[in-house]
CSV table of C-alpha atoms and ligand atoms in Angstrom, one decimal:
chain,number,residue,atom,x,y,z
A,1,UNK,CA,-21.8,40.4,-62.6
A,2,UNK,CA,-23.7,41.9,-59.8
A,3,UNK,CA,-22.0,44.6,-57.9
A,4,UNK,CA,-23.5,44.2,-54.6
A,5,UNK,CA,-23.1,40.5,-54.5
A,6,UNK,CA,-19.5,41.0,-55.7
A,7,UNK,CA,-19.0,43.7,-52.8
A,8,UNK,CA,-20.2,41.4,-50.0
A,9,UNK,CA,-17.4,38.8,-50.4
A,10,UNK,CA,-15.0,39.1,-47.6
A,11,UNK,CA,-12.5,37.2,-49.3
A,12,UNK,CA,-10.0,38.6,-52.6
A,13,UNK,CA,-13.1,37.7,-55.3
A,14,UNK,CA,-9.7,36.7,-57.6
A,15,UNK,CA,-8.5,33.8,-55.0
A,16,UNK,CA,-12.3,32.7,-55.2
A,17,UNK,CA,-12.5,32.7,-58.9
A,18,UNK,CA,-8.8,30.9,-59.1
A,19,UNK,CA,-10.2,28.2,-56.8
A,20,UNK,CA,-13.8,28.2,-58.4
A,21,UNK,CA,-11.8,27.4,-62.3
A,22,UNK,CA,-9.5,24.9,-60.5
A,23,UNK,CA,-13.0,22.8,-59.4
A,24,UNK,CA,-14.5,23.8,-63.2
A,25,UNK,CA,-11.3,22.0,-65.2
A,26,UNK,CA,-11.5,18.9,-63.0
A,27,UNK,CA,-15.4,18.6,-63.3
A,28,UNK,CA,-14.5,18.7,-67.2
A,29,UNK,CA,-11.8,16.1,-67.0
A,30,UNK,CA,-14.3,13.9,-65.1
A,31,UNK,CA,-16.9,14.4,-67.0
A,32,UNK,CA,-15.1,13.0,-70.2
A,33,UNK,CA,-13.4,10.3,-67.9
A,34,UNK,CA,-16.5,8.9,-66.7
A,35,UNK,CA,-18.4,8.9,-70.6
A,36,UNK,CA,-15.7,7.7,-71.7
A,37,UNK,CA,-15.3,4.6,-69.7
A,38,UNK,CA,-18.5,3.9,-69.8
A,39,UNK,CA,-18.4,3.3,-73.6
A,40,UNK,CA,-15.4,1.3,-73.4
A,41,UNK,CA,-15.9,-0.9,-70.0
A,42,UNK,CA,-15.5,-4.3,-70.2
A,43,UNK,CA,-15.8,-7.2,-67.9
A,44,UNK,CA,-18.3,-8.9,-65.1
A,45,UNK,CA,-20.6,-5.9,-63.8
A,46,UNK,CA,-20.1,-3.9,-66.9
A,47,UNK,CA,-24.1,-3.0,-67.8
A,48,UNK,CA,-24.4,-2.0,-63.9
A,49,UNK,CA,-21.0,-0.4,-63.7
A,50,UNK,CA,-21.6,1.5,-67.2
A,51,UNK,CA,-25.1,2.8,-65.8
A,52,UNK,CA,-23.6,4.6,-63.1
A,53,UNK,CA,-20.6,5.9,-64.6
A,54,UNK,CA,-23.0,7.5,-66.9
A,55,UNK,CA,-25.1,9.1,-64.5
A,56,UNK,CA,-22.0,10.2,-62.9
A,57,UNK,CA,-20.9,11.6,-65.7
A,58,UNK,CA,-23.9,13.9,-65.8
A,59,UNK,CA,-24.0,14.9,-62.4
A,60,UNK,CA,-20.1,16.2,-63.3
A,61,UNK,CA,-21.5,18.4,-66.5
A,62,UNK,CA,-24.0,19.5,-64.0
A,63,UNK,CA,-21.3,20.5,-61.5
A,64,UNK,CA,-19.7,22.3,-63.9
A,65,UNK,CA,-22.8,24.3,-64.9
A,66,UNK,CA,-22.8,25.3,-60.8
A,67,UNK,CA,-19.6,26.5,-61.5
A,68,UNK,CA,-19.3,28.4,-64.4
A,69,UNK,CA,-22.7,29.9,-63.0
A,70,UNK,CA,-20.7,31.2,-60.0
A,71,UNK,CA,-17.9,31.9,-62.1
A,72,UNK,CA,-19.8,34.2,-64.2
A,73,UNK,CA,-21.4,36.4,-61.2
A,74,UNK,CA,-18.3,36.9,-59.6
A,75,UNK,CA,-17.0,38.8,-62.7
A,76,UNK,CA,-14.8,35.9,-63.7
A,77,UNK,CA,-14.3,33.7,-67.1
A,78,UNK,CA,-14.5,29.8,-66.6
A,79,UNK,CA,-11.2,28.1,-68.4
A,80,UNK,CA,-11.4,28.8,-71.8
A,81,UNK,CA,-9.9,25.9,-73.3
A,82,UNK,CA,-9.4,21.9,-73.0
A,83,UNK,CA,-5.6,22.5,-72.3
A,84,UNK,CA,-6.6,25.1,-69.9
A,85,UNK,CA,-8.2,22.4,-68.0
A,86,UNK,CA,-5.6,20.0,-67.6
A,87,UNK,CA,-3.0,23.1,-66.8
A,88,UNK,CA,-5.7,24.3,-63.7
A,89,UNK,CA,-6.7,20.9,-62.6
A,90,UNK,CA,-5.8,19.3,-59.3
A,91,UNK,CA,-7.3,16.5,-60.2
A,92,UNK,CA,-5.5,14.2,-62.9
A,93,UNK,CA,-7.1,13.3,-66.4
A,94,UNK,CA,-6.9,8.9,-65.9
A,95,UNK,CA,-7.3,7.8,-69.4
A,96,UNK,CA,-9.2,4.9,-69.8
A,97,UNK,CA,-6.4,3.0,-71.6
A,98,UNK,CA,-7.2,-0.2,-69.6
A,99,UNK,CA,-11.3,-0.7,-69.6
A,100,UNK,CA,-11.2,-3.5,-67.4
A,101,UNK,CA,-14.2,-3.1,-64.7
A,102,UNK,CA,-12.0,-2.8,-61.6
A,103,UNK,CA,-9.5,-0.1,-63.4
A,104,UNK,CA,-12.0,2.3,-64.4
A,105,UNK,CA,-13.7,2.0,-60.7
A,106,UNK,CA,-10.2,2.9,-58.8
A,107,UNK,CA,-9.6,5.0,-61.2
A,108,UNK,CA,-12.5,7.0,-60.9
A,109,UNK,CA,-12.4,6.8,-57.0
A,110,UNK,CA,-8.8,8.1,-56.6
A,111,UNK,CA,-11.2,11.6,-58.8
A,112,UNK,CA,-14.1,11.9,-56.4
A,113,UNK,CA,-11.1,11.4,-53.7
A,114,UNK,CA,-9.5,14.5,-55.5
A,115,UNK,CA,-13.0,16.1,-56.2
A,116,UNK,CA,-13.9,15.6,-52.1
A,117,UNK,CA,-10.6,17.4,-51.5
A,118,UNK,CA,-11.1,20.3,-53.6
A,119,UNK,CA,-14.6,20.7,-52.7
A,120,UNK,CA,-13.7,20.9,-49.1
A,121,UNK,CA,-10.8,24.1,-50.2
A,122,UNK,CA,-13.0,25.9,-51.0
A,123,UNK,CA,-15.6,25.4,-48.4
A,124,UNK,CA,-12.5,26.2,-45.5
A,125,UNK,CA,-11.9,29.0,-48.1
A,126,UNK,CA,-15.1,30.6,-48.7
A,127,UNK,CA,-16.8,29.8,-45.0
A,128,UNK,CA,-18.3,33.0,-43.2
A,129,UNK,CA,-16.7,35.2,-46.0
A,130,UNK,CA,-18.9,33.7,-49.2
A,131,UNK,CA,-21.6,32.0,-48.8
A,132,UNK,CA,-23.5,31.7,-52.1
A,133,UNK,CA,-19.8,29.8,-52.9
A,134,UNK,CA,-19.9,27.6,-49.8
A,135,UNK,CA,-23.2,27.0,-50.1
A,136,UNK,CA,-23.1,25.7,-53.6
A,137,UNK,CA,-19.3,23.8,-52.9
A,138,UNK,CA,-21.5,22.1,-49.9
A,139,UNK,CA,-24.3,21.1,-52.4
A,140,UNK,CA,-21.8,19.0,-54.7
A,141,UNK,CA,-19.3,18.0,-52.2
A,142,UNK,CA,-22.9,16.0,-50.9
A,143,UNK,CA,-22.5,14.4,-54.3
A,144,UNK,CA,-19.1,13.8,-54.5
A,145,UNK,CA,-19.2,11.8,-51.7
A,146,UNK,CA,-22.1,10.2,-52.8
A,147,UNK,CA,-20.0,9.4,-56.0
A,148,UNK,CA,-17.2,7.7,-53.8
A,149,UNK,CA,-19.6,5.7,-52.2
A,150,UNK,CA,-21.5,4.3,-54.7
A,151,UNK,CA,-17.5,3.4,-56.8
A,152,UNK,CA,-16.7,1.9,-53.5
A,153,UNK,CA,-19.3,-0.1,-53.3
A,154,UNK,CA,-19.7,-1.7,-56.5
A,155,UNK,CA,-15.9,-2.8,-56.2
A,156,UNK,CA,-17.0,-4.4,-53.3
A,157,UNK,CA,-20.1,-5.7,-54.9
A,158,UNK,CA,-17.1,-6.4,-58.0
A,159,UNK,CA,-14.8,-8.5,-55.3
A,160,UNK,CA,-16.9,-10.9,-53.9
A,161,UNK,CA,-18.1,-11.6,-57.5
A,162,UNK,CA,-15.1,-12.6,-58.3
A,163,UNK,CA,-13.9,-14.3,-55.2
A,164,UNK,CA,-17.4,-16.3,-54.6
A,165,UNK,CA,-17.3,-17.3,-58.2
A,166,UNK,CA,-13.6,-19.0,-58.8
A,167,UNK,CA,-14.0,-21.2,-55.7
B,201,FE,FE1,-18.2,16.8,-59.7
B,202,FE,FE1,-18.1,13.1,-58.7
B,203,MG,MG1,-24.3,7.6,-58.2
């Protein structure tokens, strides 16, 4: 922890860190959410489908490295356990139980819906008070969105499929 850059955040540092391990648990959950559906995906779209839940799956680990980075120079400790995770979470472990195409997609939309919302927290949270924070919530709320987009669009992509091809 660096004491100056601990010093210069105008908001409690402990309501940061609370907020910053809320955002680290659900970047865990999503991770595991998306690799895991991507193994077990099944139906039209699936090799396409499967590519990108993968990537997105990295992009979460990645997120969580941001995190637990931020975590760590504010003097805090990132959730210390798997059960911590789903106890901090905002955003609800969706357990691949059904691997159809069009299940894992809305599932994993309704978690960058979650993700966008949390993201933005802490951005109204941190803004003009902590800026390394904002500035790094800012950088993957970008990719959150980006994440809903590309879900969105491949159940559209997934729909006309479908539609088109039983007429
Ligand atoms: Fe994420
Ligand atoms: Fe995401
Ligand atoms: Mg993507």
């Amino acid at each position: 922890m660096g004491t100056r850059g601990r010093e210069i955040v105008g908001i409690d540092v402990e309501e940061v860190l609370r907020l910053l391990n809320q955002a680290y648990a659900s970047e865990w959950l999503a991770y595991y959410q998306y690799w895991l559906g991507a193994k077990l995906i099944k139906g039209p779209m699936k090799d396409a489908v499967a590519a990108e839940l993968n990537l997105h799956a990295t992009e979460e680990l990645q997120h969580a490295v941001l995190v637990a980075g931020r975590i760590l120079q504010l003097g805090g400790t990132p959730v210390l356990s798997p059960e911590g995770w789903l106890a901090m979470s905002p955003c609800k472990y969706d357990a691949p139980e059904d691997p159809y195409v069009a299940v894992l997609l809305d599932q994993n939309i309704a978690g960058e819906q979650c993700a966008i919302t949390t993201y933005k927290e802490l951005m109204d949270a941190t803004k003009d008070k902590d800026m390394v924070t904002y500035n790094m919530a800012l950088t993957i709320l970008a990719q959150e969105v980006e994440h809903e987009e590309d879900l969105q669009s491949l159940k559209e992509d997934l729909e006309l499929m479908v539609s088109r091809g039983s007429k």
